[in-house]
XYZ file of N, CA, C and O in Angstrom:
436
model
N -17.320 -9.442 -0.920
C -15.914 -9.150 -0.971
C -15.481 -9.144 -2.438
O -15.845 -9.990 -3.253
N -14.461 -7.846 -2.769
C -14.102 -8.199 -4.167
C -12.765 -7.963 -4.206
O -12.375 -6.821 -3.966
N -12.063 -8.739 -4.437
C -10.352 -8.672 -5.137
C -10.267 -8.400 -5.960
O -11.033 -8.736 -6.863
N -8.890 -7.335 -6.145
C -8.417 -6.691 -7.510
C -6.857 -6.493 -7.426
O -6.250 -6.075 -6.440
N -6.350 -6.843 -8.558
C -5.334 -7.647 -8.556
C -4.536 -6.296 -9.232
O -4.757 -6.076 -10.423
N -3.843 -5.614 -8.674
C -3.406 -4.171 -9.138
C -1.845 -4.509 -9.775
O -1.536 -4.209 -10.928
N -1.346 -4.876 -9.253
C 0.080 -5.945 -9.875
C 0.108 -7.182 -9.102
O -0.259 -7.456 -7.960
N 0.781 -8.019 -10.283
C 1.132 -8.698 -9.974
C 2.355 -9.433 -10.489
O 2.514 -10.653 -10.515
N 3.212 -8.470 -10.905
C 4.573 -8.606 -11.146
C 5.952 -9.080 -10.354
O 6.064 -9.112 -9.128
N 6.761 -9.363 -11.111
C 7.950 -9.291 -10.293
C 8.841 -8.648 -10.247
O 8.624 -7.866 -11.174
N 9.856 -8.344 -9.778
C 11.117 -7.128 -9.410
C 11.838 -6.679 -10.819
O 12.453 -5.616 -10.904
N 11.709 -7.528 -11.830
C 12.215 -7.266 -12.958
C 11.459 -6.907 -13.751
O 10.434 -7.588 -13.770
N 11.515 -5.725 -14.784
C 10.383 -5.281 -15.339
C 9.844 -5.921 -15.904
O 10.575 -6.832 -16.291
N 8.521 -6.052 -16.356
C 7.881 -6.623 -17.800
C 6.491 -6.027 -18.344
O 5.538 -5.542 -17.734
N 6.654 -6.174 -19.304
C 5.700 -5.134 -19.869
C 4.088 -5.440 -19.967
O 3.591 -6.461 -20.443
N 3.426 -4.382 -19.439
C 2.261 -5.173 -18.684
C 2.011 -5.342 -17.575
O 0.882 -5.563 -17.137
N 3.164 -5.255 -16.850
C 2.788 -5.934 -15.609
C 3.664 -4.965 -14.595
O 4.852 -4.725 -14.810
N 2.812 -4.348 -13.272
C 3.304 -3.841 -12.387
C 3.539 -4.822 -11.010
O 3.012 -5.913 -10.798
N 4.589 -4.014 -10.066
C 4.709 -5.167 -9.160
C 3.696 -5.153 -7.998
O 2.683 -4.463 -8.112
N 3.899 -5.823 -6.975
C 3.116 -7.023 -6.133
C 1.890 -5.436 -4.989
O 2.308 -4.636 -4.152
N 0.428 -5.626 -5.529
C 0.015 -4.726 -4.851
C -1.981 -5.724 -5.361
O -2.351 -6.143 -6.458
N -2.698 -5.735 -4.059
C -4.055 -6.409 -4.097
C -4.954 -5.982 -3.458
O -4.771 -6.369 -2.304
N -6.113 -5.219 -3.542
C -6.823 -4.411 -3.285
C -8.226 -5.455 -2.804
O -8.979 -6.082 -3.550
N -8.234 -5.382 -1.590
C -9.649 -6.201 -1.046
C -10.663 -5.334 -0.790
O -10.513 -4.353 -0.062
N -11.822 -5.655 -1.404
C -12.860 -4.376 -0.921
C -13.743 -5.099 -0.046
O -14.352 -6.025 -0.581
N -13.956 -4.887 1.196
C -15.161 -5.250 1.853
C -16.390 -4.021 2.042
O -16.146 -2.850 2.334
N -17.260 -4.390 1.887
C -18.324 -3.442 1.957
C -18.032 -1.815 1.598
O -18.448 -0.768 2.094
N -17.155 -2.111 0.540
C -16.965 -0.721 -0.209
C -15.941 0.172 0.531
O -16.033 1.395 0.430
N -14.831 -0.485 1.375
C -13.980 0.222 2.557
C -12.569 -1.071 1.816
O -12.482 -2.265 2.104
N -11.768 -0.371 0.964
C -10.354 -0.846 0.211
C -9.706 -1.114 1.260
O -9.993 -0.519 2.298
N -8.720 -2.035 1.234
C -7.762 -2.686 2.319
C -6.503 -2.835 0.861
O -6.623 -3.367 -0.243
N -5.644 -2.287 1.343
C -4.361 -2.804 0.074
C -3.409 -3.391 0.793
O -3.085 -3.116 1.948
N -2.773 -4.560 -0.215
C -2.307 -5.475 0.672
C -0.793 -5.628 -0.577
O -0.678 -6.200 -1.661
N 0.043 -4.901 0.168
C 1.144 -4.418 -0.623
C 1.356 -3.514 -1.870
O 0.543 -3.680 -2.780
N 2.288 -2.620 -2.040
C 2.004 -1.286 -2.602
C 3.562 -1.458 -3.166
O 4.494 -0.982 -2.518
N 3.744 -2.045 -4.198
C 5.273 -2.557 -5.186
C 5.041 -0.993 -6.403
O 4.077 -0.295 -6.717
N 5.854 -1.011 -6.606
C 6.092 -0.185 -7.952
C 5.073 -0.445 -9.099
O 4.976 -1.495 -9.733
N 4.252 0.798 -9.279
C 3.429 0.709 -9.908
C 1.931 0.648 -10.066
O 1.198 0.860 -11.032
N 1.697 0.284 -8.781
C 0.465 -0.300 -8.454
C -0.438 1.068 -7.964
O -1.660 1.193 -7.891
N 0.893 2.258 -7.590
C -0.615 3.743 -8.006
C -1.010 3.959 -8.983
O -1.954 4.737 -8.847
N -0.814 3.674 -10.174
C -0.634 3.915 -11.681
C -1.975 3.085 -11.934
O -2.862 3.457 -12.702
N -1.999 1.965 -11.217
C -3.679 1.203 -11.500
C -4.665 1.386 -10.742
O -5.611 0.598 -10.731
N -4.607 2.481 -9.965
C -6.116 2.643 -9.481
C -6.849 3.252 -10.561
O -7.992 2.836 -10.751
N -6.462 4.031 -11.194
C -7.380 4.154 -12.112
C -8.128 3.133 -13.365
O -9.266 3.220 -13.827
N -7.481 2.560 -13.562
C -8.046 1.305 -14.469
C -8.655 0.377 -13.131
O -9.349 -0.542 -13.565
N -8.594 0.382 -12.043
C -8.894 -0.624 -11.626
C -10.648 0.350 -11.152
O -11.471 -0.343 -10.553
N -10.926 1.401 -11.371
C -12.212 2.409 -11.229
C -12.165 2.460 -9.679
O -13.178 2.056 -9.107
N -11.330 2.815 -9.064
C -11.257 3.099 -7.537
C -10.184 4.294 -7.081
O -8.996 3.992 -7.196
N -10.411 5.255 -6.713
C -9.756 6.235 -5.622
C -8.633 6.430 -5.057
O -8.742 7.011 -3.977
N -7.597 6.171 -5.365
C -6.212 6.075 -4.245
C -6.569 6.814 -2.913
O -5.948 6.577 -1.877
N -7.677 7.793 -2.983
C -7.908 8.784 -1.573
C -8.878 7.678 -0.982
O -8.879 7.796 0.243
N -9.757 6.580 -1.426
C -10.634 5.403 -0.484
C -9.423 4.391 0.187
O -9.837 3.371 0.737
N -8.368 4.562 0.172
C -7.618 3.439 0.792
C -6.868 4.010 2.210
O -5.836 4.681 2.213
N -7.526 3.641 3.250
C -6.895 4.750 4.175
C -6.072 3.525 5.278
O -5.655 3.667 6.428
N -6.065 2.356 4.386
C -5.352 1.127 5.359
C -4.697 0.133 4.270
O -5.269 -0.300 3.269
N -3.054 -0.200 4.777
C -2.867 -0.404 3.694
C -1.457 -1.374 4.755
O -0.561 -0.740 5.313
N -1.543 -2.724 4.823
C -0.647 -3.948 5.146
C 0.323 -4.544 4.299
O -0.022 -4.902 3.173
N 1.637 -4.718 4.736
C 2.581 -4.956 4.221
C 2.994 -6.225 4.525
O 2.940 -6.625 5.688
N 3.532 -7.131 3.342
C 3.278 -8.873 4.156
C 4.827 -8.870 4.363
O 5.265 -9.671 5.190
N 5.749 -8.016 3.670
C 7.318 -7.711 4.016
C 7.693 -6.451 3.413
O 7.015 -5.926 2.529
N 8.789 -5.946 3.886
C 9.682 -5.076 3.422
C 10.616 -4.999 2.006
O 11.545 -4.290 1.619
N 9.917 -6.020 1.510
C 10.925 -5.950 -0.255
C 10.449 -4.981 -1.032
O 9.267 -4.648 -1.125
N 11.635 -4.389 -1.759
C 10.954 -3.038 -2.051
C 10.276 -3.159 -3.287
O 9.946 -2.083 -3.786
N 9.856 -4.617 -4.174
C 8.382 -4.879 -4.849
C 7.181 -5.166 -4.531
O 6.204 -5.613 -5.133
N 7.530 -4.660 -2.914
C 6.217 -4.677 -2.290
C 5.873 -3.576 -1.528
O 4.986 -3.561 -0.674
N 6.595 -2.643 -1.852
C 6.314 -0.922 -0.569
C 7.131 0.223 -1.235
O 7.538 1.189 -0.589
N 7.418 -0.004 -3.023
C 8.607 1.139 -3.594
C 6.902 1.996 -3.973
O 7.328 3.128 -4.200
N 5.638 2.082 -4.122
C 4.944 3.422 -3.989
C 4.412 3.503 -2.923
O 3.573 4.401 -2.846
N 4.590 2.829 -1.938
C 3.940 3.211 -0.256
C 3.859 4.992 -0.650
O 2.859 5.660 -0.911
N 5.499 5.476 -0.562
C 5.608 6.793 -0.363
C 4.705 7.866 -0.960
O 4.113 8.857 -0.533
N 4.894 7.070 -2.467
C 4.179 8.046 -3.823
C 2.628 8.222 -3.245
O 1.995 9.278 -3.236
N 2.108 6.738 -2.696
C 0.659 6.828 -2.534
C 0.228 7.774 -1.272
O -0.799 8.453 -1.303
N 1.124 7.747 -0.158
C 0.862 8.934 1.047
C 1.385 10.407 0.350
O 0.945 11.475 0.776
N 2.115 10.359 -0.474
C 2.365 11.969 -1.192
C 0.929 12.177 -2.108
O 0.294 13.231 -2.130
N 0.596 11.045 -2.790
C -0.491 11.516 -3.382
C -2.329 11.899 -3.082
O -3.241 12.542 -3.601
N -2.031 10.879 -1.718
C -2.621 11.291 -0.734
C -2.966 12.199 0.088
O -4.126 12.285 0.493
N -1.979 13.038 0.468
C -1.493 13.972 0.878
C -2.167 15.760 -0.023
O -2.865 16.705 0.345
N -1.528 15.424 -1.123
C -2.026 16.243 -1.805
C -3.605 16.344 -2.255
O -3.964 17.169 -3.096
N -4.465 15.481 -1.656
C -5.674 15.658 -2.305
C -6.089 16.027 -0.392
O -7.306 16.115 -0.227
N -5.451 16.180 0.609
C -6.163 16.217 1.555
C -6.327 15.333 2.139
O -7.073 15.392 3.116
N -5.704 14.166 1.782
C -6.148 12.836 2.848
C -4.774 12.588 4.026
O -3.637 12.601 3.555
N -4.923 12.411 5.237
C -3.700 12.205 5.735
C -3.738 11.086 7.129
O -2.883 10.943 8.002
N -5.277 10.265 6.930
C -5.237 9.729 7.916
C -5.373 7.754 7.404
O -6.167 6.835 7.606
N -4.000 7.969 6.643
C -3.798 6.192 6.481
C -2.919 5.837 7.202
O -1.960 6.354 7.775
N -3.575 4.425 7.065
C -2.889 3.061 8.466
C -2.159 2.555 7.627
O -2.332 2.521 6.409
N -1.200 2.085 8.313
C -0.319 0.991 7.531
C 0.134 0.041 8.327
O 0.798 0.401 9.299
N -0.105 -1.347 8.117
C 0.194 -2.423 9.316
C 1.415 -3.103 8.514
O 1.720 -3.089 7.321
N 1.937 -3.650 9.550
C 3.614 -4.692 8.996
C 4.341 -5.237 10.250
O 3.918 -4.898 11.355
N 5.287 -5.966 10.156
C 6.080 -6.653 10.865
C 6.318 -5.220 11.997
O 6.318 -4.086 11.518
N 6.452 -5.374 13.040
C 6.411 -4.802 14.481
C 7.774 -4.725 14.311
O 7.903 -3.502 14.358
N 9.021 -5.216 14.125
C 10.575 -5.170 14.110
C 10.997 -4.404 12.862
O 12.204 -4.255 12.676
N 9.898 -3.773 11.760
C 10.351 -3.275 10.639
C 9.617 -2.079 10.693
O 9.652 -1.496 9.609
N 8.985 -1.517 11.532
C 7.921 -0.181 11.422
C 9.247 1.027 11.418
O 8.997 2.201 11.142
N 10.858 0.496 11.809
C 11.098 2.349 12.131
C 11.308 2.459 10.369
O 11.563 3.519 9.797
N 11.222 1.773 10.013
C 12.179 1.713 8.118
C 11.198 3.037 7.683
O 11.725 4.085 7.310
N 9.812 2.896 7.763
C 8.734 3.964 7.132
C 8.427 5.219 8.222
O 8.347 6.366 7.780
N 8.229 4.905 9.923
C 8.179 5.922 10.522
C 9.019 7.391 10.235
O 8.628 8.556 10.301
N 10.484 6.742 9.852
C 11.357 8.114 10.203
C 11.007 8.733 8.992
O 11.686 9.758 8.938
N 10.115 8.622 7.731
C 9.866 8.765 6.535
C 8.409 9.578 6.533
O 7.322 9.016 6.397
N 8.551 10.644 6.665
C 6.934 11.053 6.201
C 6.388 11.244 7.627
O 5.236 11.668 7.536
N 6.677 11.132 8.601
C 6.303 11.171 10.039
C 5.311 9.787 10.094
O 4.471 9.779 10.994
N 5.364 8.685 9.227
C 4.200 7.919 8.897
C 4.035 7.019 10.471
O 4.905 6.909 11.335
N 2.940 6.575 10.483
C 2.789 5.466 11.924
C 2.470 4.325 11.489
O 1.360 4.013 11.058
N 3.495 3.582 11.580
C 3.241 1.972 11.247
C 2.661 1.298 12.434
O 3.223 1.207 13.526
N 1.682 0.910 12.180
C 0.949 -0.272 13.724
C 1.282 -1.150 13.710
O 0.863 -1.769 12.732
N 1.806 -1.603 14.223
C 2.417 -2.936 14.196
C 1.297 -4.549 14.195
O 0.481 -4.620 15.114
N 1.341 -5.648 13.227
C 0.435 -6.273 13.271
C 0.711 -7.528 13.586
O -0.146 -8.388 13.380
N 1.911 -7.853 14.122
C 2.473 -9.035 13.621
C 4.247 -9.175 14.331
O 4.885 -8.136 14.498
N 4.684 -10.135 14.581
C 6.083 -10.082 15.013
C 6.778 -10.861 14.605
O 7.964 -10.864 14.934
């Protein structure tokens, strides 16, 4: 297993530092575990794919934790990829559904 720590900022800018987004790799299959502002901007320094992340869990709805959800399924999108998961609170899935036609699975209540 390897962790990579893509931000780890907070809501207020600072330089250096993007917000709240952590990339778990198990057997070479990325799991991202919140997607805050900024944190598409480091896949590349971090030497990994934004198109390998096709599952991607939200631990809440603050938007330093899901303001590039969108950017990353648009950028996604554009390379051809269109089959990412996104898990989160079961009472918060319509916030992203009505957005992008996206399907939130619900993981949690």
């Amino acid at each position: 297993m390897e962790i990579t720590f893509l931000g780890t900022g907070v809501a207020i800018p600072q330089k250096g530092r993007v917000q709240s987004g952590v990339l778990v790799s198990l057997e070479e299959k990325p799991l991202l575990i919140d997607c805050g502002s900024g944190v598409l901007s480091r896949f590349p320094d971090a030497g990994v794919s934004h198109t390998n992340v096709d599952t991607v869990l939200l631990s809440h709805l603050h938007l330093d934790h899901v303001a590039d959800l969108i950017p990353l399924l648009k950028a996604n999108w554009l390379r051809g990829k269109t089959d990412m998961r996104v898990y989160g609170r079961r009472d918060r899935r319509l916030v992203f559904e009505g957005a992008w036609g996206l399907r939130v699975y619900p993981g949690w209540s």
